[in-house]
Structure formats: structure tokens, C-alpha cells
Coordinates of C-alpha atoms and ligand atoms in Angstrom, one line a residue:
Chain Z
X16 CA -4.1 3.1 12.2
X17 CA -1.4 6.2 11.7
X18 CA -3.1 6.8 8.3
X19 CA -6.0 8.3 10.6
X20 CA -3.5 11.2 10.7
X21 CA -4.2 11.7 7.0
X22 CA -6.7 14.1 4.8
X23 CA -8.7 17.1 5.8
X24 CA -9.0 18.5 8.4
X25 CA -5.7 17.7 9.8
X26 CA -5.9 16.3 13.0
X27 CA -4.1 19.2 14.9
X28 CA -7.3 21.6 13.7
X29 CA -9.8 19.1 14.6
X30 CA -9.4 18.2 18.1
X31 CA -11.5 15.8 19.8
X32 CA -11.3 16.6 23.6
X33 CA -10.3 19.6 25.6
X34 CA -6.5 19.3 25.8
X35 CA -6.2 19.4 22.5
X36 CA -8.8 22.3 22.0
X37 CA -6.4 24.4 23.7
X38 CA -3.5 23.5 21.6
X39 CA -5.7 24.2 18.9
X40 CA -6.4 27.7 20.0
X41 CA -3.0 28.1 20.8
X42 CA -2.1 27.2 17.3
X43 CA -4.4 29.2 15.7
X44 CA -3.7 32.5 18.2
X45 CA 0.3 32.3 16.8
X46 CA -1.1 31.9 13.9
X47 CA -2.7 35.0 13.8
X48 CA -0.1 37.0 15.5
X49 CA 2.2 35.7 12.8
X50 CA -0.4 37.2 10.3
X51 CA -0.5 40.6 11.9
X52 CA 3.5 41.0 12.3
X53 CA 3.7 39.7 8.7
X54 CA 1.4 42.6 7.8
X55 CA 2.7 45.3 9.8
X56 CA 6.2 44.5 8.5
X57 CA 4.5 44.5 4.7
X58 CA 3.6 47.6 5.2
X59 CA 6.7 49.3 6.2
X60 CA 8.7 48.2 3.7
X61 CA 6.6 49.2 1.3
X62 CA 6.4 52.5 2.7
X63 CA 10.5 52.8 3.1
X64 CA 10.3 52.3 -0.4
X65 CA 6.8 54.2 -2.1
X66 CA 6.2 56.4 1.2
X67 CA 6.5 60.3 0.9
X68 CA 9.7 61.7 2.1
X69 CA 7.7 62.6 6.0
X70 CA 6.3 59.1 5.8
X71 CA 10.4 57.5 5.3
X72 CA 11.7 60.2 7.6
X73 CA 9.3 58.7 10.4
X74 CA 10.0 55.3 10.1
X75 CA 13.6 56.1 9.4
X76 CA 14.4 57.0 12.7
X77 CA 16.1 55.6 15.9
X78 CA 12.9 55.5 17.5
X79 CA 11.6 52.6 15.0
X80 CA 14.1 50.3 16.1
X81 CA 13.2 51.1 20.0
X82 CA 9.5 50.2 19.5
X83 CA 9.3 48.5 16.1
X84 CA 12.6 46.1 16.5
X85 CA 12.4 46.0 21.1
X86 CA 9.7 46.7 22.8
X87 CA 6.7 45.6 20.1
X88 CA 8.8 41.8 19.7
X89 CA 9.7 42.0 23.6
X90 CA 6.0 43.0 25.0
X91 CA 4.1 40.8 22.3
X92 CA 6.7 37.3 22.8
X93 CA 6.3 37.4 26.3
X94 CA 2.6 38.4 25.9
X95 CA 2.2 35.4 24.1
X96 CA 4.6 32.9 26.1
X97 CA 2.5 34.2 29.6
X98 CA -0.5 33.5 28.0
X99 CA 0.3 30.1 25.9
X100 CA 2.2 28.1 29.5
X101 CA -1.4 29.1 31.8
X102 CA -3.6 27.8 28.6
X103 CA -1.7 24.7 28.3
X104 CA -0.6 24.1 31.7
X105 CA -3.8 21.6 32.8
X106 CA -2.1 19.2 30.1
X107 CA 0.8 18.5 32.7
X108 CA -1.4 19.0 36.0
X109 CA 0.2 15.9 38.5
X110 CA -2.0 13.6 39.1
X111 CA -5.2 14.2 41.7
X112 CA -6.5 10.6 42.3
X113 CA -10.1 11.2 40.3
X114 CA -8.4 10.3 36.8
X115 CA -7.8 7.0 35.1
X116 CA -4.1 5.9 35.1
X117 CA -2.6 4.4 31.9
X118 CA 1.2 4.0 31.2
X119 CA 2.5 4.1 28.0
X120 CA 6.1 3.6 27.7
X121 CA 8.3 4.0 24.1
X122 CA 9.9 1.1 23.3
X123 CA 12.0 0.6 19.6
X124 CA 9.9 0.6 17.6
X125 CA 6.3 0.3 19.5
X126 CA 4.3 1.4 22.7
X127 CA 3.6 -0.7 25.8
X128 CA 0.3 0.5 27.3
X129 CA -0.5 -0.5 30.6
X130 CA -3.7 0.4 32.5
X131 CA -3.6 1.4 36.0
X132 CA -5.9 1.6 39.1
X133 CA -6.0 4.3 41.8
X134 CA -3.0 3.1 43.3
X135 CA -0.9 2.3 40.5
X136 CA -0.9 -1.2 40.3
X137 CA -1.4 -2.3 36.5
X138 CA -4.7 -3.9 35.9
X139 CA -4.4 -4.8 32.4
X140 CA -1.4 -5.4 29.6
X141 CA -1.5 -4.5 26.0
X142 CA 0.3 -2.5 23.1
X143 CA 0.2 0.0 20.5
X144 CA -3.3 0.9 21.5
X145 CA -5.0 2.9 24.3
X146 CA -8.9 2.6 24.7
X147 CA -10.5 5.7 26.9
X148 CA -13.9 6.2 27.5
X149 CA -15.5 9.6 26.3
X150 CA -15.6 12.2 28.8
X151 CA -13.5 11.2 31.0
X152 CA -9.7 12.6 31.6
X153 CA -7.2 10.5 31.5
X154 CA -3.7 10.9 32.8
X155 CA -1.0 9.1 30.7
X156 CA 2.1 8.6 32.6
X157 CA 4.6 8.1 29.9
X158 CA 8.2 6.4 29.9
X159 CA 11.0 5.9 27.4
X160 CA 12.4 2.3 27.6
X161 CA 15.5 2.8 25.6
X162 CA 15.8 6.2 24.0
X163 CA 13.6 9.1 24.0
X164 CA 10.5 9.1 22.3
X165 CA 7.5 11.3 21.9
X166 CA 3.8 10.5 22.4
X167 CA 1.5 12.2 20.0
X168 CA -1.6 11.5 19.1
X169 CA -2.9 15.2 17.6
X170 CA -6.6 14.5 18.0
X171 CA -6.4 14.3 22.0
X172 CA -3.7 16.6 23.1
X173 CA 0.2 17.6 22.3
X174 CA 3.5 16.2 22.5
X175 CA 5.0 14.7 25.2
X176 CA 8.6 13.6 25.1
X177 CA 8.9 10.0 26.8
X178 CA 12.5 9.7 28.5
X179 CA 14.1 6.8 29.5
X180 CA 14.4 7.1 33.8
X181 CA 11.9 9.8 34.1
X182 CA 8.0 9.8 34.2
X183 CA 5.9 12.6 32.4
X184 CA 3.0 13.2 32.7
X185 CA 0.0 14.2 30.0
X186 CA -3.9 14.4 29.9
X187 CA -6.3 13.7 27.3
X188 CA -9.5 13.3 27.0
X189 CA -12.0 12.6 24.2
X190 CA -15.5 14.0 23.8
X191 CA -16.7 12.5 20.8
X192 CA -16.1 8.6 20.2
X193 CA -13.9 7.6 16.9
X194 CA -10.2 6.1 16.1
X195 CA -7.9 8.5 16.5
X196 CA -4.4 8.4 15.3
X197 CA -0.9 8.7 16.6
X198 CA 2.6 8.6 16.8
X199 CA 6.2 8.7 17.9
X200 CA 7.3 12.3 17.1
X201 CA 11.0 12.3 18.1
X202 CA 13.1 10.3 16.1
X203 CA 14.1 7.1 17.8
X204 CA 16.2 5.0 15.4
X205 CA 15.2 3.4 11.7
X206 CA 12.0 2.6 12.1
X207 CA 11.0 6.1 13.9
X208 CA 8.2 6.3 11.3
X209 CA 6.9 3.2 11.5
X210 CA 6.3 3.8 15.0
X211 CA 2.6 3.9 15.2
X212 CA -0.2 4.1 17.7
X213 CA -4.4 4.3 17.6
X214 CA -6.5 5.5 20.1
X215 CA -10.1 4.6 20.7
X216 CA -12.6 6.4 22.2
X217 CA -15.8 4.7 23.5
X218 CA -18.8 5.7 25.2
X219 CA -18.1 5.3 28.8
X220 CA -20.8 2.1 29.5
X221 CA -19.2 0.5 25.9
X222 CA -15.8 1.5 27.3
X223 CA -16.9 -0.5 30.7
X224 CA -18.2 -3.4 28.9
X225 CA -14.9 -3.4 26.6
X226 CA -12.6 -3.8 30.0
X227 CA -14.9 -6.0 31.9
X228 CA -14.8 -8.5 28.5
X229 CA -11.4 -8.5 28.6
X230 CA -10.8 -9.3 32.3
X231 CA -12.8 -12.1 32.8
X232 CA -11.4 -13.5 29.6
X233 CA -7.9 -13.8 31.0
X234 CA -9.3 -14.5 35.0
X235 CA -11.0 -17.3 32.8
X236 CA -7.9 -18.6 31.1
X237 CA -5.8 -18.4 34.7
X238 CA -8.6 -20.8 36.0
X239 CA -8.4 -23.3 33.4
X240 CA -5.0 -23.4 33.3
X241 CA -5.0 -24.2 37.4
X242 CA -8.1 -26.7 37.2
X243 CA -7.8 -28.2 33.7
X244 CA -5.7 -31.7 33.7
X245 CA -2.8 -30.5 31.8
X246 CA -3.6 -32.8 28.6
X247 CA -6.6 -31.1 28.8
X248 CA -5.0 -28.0 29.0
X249 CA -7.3 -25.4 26.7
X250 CA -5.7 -22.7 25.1
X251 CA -7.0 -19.2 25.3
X252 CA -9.7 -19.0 23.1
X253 CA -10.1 -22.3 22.7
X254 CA -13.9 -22.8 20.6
X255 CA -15.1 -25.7 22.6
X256 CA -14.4 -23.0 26.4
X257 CA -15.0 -20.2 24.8
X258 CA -18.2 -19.8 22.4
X259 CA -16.4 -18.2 19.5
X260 CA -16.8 -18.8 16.0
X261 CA -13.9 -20.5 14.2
X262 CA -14.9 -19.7 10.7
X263 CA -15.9 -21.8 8.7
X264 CA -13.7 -22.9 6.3
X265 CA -10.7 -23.2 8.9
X266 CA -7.7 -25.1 7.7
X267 CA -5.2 -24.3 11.1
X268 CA -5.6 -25.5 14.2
X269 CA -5.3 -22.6 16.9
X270 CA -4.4 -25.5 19.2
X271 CA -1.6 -26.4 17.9
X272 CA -0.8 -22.9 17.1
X273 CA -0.4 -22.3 21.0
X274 CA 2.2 -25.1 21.3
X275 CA 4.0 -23.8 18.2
X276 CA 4.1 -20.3 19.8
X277 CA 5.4 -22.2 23.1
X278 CA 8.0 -24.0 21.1
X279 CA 9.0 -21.6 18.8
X280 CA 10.5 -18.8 21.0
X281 CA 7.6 -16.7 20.3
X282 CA 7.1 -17.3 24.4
X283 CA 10.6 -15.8 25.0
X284 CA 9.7 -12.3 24.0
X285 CA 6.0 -12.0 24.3
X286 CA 3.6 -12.1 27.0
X287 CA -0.4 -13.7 27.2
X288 CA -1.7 -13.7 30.5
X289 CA -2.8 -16.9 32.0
X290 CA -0.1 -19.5 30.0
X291 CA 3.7 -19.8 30.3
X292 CA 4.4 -16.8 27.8
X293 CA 5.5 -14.3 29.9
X294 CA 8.2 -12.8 28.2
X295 CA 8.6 -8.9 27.9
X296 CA 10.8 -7.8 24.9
X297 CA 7.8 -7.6 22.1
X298 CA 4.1 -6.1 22.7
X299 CA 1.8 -8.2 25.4
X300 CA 0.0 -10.7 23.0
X301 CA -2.8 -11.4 25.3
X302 CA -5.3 -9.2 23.2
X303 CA -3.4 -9.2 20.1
X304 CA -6.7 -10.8 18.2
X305 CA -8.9 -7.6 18.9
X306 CA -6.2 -5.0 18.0
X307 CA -7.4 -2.7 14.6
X308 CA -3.4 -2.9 13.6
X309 CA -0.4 -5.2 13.7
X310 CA 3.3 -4.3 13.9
X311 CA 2.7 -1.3 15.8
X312 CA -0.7 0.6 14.0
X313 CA 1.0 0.0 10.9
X314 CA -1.0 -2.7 9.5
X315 CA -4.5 -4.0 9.1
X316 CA -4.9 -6.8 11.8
X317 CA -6.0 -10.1 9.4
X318 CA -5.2 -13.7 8.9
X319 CA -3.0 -12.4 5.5
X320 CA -1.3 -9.3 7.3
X321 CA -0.7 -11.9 10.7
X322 CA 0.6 -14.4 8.4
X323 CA 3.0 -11.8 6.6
X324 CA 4.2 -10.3 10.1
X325 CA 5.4 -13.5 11.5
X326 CA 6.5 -15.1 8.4
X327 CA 9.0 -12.3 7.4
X328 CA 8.2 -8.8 9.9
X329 CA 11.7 -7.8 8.6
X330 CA 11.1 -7.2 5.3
X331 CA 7.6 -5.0 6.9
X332 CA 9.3 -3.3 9.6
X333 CA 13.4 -3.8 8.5
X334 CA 15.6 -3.9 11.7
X335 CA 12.9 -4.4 14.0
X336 CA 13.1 -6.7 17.1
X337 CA 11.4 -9.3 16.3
X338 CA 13.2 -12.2 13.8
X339 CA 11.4 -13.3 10.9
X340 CA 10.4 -16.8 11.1
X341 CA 10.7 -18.1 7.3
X342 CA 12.5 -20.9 9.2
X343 CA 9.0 -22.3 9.8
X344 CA 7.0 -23.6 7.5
X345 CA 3.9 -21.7 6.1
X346 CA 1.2 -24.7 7.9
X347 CA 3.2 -23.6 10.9
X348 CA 3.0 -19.9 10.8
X349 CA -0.9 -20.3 9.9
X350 CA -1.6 -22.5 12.7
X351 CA 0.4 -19.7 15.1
X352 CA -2.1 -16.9 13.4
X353 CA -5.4 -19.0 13.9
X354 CA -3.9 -19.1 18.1
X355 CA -2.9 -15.2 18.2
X356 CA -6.6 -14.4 16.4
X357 CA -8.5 -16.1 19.8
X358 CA -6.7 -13.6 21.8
X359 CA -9.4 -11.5 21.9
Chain A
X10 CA 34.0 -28.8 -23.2
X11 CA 34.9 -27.6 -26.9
X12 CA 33.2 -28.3 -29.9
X13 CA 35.4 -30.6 -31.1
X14 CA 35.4 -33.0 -28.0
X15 CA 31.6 -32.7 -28.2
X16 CA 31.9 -34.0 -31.8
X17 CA 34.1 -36.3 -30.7
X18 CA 32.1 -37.8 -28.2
X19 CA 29.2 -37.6 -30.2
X20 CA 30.9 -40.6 -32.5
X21 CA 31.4 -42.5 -29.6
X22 CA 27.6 -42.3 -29.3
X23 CA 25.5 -42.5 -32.9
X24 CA 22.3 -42.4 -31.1
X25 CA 23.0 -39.1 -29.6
X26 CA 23.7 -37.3 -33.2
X27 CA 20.4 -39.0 -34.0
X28 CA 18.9 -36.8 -31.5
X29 CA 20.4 -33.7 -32.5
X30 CA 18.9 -34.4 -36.1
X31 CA 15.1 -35.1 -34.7
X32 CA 16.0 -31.8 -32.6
X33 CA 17.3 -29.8 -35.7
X34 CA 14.0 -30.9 -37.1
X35 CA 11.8 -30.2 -34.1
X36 CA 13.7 -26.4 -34.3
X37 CA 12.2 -26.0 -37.7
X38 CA 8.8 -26.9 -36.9
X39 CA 9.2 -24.1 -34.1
X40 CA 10.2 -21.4 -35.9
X41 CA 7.2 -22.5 -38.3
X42 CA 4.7 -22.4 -35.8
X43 CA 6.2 -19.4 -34.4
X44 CA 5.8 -17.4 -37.8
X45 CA 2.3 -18.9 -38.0
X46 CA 1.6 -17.6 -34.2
X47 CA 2.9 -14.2 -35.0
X48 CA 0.4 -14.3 -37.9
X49 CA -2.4 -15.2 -35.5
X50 CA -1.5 -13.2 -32.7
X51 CA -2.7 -9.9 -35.0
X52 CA -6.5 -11.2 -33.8
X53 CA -5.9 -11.9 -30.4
X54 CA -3.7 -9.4 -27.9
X55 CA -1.3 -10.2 -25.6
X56 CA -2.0 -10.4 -21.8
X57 CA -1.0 -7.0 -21.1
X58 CA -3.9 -5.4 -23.0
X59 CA -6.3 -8.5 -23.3
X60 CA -8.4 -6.7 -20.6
X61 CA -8.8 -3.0 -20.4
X62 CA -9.6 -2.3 -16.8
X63 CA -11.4 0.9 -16.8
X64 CA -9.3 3.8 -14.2
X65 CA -11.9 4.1 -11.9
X66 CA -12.0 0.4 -10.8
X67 CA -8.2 0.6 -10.7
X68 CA -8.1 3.2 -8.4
X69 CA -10.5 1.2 -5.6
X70 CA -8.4 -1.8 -6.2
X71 CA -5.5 0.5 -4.6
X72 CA -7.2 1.6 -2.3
X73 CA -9.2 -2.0 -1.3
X74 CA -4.9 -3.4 -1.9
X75 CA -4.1 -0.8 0.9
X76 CA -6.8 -1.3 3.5
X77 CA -6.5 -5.2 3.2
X78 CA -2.4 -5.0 3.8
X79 CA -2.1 -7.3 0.9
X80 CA 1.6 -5.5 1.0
X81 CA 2.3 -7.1 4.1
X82 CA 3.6 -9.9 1.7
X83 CA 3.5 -8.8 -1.6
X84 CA 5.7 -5.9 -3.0
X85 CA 3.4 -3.9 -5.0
X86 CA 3.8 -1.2 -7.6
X87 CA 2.2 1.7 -6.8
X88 CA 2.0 0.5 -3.0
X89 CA 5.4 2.8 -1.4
X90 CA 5.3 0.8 1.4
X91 CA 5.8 -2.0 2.9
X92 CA 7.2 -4.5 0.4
X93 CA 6.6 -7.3 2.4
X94 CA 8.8 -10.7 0.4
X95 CA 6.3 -13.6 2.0
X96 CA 4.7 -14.0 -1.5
X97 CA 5.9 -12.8 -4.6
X98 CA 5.8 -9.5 -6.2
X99 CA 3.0 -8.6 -8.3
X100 CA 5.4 -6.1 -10.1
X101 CA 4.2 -6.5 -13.9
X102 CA 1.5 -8.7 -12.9
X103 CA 0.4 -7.9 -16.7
X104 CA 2.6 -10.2 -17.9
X105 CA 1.9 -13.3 -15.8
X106 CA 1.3 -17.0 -17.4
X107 CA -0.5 -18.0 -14.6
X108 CA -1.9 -17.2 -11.4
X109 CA 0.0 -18.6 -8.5
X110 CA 1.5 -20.7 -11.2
X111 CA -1.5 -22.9 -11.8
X112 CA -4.9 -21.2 -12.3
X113 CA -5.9 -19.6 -16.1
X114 CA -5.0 -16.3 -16.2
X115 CA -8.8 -14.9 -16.5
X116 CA -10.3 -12.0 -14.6
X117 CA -13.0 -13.6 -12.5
X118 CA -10.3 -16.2 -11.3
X119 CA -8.1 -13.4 -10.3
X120 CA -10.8 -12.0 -7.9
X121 CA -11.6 -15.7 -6.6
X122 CA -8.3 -16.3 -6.5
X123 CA -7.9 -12.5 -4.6
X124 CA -10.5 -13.4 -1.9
X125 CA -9.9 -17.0 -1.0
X126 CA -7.1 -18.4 -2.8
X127 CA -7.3 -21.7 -1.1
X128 CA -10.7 -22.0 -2.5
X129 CA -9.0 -22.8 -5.9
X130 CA -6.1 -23.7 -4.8
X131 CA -5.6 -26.4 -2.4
X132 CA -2.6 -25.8 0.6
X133 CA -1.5 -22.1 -0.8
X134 CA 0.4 -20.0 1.8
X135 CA -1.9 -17.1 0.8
X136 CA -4.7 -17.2 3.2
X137 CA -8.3 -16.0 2.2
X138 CA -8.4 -11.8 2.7
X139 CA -11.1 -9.5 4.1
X140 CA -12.3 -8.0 0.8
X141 CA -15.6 -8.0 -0.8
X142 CA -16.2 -9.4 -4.4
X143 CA -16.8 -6.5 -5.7
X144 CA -13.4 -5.3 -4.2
X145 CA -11.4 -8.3 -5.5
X146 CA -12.8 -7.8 -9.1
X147 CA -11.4 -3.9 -8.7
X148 CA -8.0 -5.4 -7.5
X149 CA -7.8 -7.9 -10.2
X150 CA -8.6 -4.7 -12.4
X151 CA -5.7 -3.0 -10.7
X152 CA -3.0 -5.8 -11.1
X153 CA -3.8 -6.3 -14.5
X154 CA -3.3 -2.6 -15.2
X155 CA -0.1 -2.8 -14.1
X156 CA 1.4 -2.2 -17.2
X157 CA 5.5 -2.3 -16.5
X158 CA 6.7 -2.2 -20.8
Ligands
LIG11 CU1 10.4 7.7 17.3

């Protein structure tokens, strides 16, 4: 969740892969330069002011401004520019055809993530979330949807601007697994700061495991709903298909939660592969019940904080593009949360 | 109406002055038994203070409050943001009769009550919350610390 940005070290000293190493060195090497010039200007002040009559007669002259105020700032800047755009420049590298492929485009107020395979074709749907395997460079293509955005997530690698009609492209890649912040760094409308993101890194046979899961999950669902008599119809994530505890003390029924989310609209705007919601304004819903956050990785993702987001998301996230349904009643809205938690 | 049609109309109907007379009575009884509950309530505290959560506890329950999103539908002092309006606000929770309208206003109900309300009480909106017991009883701490006079 974003507040994996927060508390010590900040996330733009500890980086977690080697893209964002180098913007960490970068960082650091301004840093110090800044230092040094700091110093050196420190001193002659304080020497135009305390030094011996030589000493201000030196620093008095024309001369000082030649080196001191032209060619010191001139040789140094472009030093430090030369040096800065061939240490980052592997961030942008185009795409070689050994990298995973994952789109992310910026939409108000969240992210669409989609995953890619070698020839660009997406593989997988989801939002506000990108899982990478450790060790293994990634190349995010990223897109703006409506205005620009700007795709940060200061563990794995810099800023990226997302712009609406263009692709850019930036690398990451994580060596150590762990949940790793982000967010939209370019102001995008009201809700710019509630425009969150997490990434997760896993070890590349849990990362494997993770995607395979998923996959078979929705080729599953897309052969039910072909075979199944529709009656019969299971939803995804129904208990009695799919061995998944329901807890124990359940009071909604996830079934009719999927025919309330039909009814309801819900199915209008948001997509989960292998039923008739196909719709594309909101985040793809087909995982939504494994995501750490809600409402863009600015919420814990429970049966309260579900509840709360579809009951009344406007008082959460005011202005956001999804309406809040307090026209339903609170049975209703529970038995929609006991359907979106199966959609693992 | 003005007081003298309301007299008037009270003529027309006797058994209605009657009632203002048992009321008049029933007022004096009240401010009685208020005097004699001011007396009494020297001994006992009201809500506010009745427990004293210690800080330490109180500053778990925030953080337990945060990582739970119990704001997602609850505007919470102390919580910046968000202010979700599903349930009510627990601003000056101190001063509830009580909880959810129904339960007695103790401690260790507040932390049942935090962790799975419909456990005690049937068909509430608030659905049962990720949080341990010993996290609920540092919430409960919180809330009741939230002292807003
Ligand atoms: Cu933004």
C-alpha cells in the first residue's frame, strides 16, 4: 500500500534492484557536488569579508568571475549532466525481446496493469498492482489514458511520465523480494494523491506459481461457463468448483452476489474474465479478491474496507469514477463483497 | 398556536388538563431524582473517564484502526483520512449510551463488538474485521479515549 513509501530509510535511498541503484547514486553524487559548491562558496564569503587585504584583492578580481562564476558552473554542470544521461540511460533501453512485458496505463484515479507475452499480446488483466519476479528485468510500457500521469514506484526505479497517445518505456527490476510502494507523481486531477500503486516482488518459481494459479483459474471459469447448463451456471469462485474455504460464519451468499454485480451496473464498468462483465471504465475485477489494497493501494483489501468501497467510495475517494451505491441495501452490498472476495 | 387558544382548547377537553397536572407532577419527581442523581453521581464517573485507557494501548488501537481501514466507513478522530460516512462517526465515542445503539457500553463488549459485531448483534451492516483480540481491546482503549469536552 502507498504507506510503504513511509519511515526510514526513504525508499529513494533504499533501492531494491539496479535501476533504482543508479538513481540512488545519482542522487547521492548531486548531493555531494551540492556539498562541495556549498563549501567552496562558504569559504569565499567568508574570506571577502575576514580575509587579509591579498586574500580580498585575489578573489576580488575579474578573473573570479571567469573561473569561479563560468567555467567552474559550466565544466562541472555539463560534467555532471554527461555523466548522469549514460548512468541512467539503461532505464529507457527499447525493448530487446528477452524481458517481460507489462503495461501499465494511468487512468483517473488508478493504474491498469496488463501483462504481456513476447509478442505483445496481453496475457493477463488486473489493476493497481504489478507482480515481478526477483531478478528478472522488466520493461513497463507505460500509457496515460486521459491526462498525463507519472509512474513511480521509488524502490525499483525513477519517474516516468505516462502521456496519453504515446508509449514510454521504463525498466525495473527487483533483487530482493518485499511490497514495494508507489505512486502517481504528476498531478492528475483531485484525487492525484490518492492515486496509489504496490508492487510485489516474488522469487521467480513463487512468481511462476503465482501466474500459473491465476490462469487456470479464469481458463477454468471460461470452461464452466461454456459447459455448465446455464441454471447451473457456477460463479467464479464458487466453493462447491473451486475448493475454497467460505469461512465459517458466512452470512452472504457470493452467489447471489454475482447476480447482484450483473444487475447492479457493477458489469458496465468492470471486467472478470470468463462471465458477462466485460466492461472497461473501473480496474479489471477478475483478481480483485487477492489484491493487498482496494480503491487504488489506498486501502486494506477486507470484507469491512470492501463493504465501505462499494457502499459509499465517494465519501473514500470524493469525485472518483465509480458511484456510490447506498441505493442498495447493506444485505446487498455484503452479498456483492462475499462474490468480489472469490476472485482470487 | 398561542397560549390562549391552547387554553382554550384545553376546556374543550378536561381530560387533557388532567394530563398536564399528572405531568406537572411527573416534572417534580424529575428534578427530584435528578438532584438525588447529581448527589450519587459524586461516587460513580461519567462515561468519559469511567475507564482510563492507559496511552500505550491507545496508540496500538491507532495504529491496529489504520491497518484494518476501519476509516473506510467510519470518520475517525485522529484518523486524517479517509472519512468514510457508511457507519457513523466515532467522533466523541466517549460519550456514547450505547454501542451500535443496543449493546452495554462496557469495554470487553466494545472489543467483541470491534471484531465481530454480528456476533452480538444480529443483521448489523458492520461486518466482522481482521483484528486480533488483543487488538480490539487496544481499539476499544482508543475510542474510549477519545475525549472531545
Ligand atoms: Cu496523478
Amino acid at each position: 500500500m502507498i504507506d510503504a513509501l513511509w519511515g526510514w530509510p526513504p525508499p529513494v535511498l533504499d533501492p531494491a534492484g539496479p535501476y533504482a541503484d543508479k538513481v540512488t547514486t545519482l542522487a547521492w553524487a548531486l548531493f555531494g557536488m551540492g556539498v562541495v559548491v556549498t563549501a567552496i562558496v562558504c569559504a569565499a564569503l567568508w574570506l571577502a569579508v575576514r580575509g587579509s587585504p591579498r586574500m580580498k584583492a585575489l578573489i576580488g578580481g575579474e578573473r573570479t568571475i571567469w573561473i569561479g562564476g563560468i567555467a567552474f558552473p559550466g565544466v562541472v554542470l555539463l560534467g555532471l549532466l554527461v555523466w548522469g544521461l549514460t548512468l541512467t540511460a539503461s532505464l529507457t533501453q527499447p525493448i530487446r525481446g528477452d524481458e517481460m512485458r507489462i503495461r501499465i496505463t494511468g487512468e483517473m484515479w488508478w493504474f491498469r496493469v496488463q501483462y504481456l507475452n513476447a509478442d505483445g499480446d496481453i496475457v493477463m488483466e488486473d489493476a493497481n498492482e504489478l507482480h515481478l519476479p526477483v531478478g528478472v528485468p522488466v520493461v513497463l510500457e507505460l500509457e496515460g489514458a486521459d491526462v498525463i500521469h507519472s509512474f513511480w514506484v521509488p524502490h525499483l526505479s525513477g519517474k516516468k511520465d505516462m502521456i496519453p497517445g504515446r508509449r514510454t518505456l521504463l525498466r525495473v527490476q527487483a533483487d530482493r523480494p518485499g511490497e514495494f510502494g508507489g505512486l502517481c507523481a504528476e498531478y492528475c486531477g483531485s484525487q492525484h494523491a490518492l492515486m496509489g500503486f504496490v508492487a510485489i516482488a516474488h522469487k521467480e518459481s513463487d512468481w511462476q506459481t503465482w501466474f500459473d494459479d491465476r490462469t487456470t483459474r479464469v481458463a477454468r471459469t471460461e470452461m464452466l461457463a461454456e459447459t455448465a447448463p446455464p441454471d447451473a451456471m457456477p460463479y467464479p469462485g464458487d466453493a462447491a468448483a473451486y475448493p475454497m474455504e467460505l469461512g465459517t460464519l458466512e452470512r452472504y451468499d457470493a452467489r447471489r452476489g454475482m447476480r447482484l454485480f450483473m444487475e447492479s451496473g457493477c458489469a458496465a464498468c468492470h471486467r472478470i474474465a470468463g462471465t458477462e462483465a466485460n466492461g472497461l471504465a473501473g480496474p479489471d475485477l477478475t483478481h480483485v479478491g487477492s489484491r493487498r489494497s482496494l480503491g487504488a493501494g489506498i486501502l486494506p483489501n477486507n470484507r469491512g474496507t470492501m463493504m465501505g468501497w462499494i457502499g459509499d467510495s465517494q465519501s473514500i475517494k470524493p469525485g472518483n469514477r465509480m458511484p456510490s451505491y447506498d441505493v442498495l441495501s447493506a444485505e446487498d452490498i455484503g452479498h456483492i463483497a462475499a462474490f468480489l472476495e472469490l476472485q482470487k | 398556536m398561542t397560549s390562549s387558544s391552547l387554553m382554550a382548547g384545553l376546556r374543550d377537553h378536561p381530560n387533557e388538563i388532567d394530563r398536564m397536572g399528572r405531568f406537572a407532577a411527573m416534572k417534580r419527581v424529575g428534578v427530584a431524582s435528578a438532584i438525588v442523581l447529581g448527589l450519587l453521581s459524586a461516587c460513580k464517573n461519567p462515561i468519559g473517564s469511567r475507564y482510563e485507557p492507559d496511552d500505550a494501548a491507545q496508540e496500538r488501537g491507532l495504529l491496529a484502526i489504520n491497518e484494518a481501514g476501519c476509516a473506510a466507513c467510519h470518520e475517525i478522530p485522529g484518523v486524517a483520512w479517509p472519512k468514510g460516512r457508511l457507519g457513523p462517526s466515532l467522533d466523541g465515542f466517549d460519550d456514547v449510551g450505547m454501542i451500535a445503539g443496543q449493546l452495554p457500553n462496557r469495554p470487553d463488549l466494545l472489543a467483541v463488538f470491534i471484531r465481530n459485531a454480528p456476533s452480538v448483534k444480529r443483521h448489523t451492516t458492520m461486518p466482522a474485521m481482521p483484528v486480533t483480540q488483543s487488538e480490539a481491546a487496544d481499539i476499544a482503549a482508543y475510542l474510549y479515549g477519545l475525549d472531545d469536552d
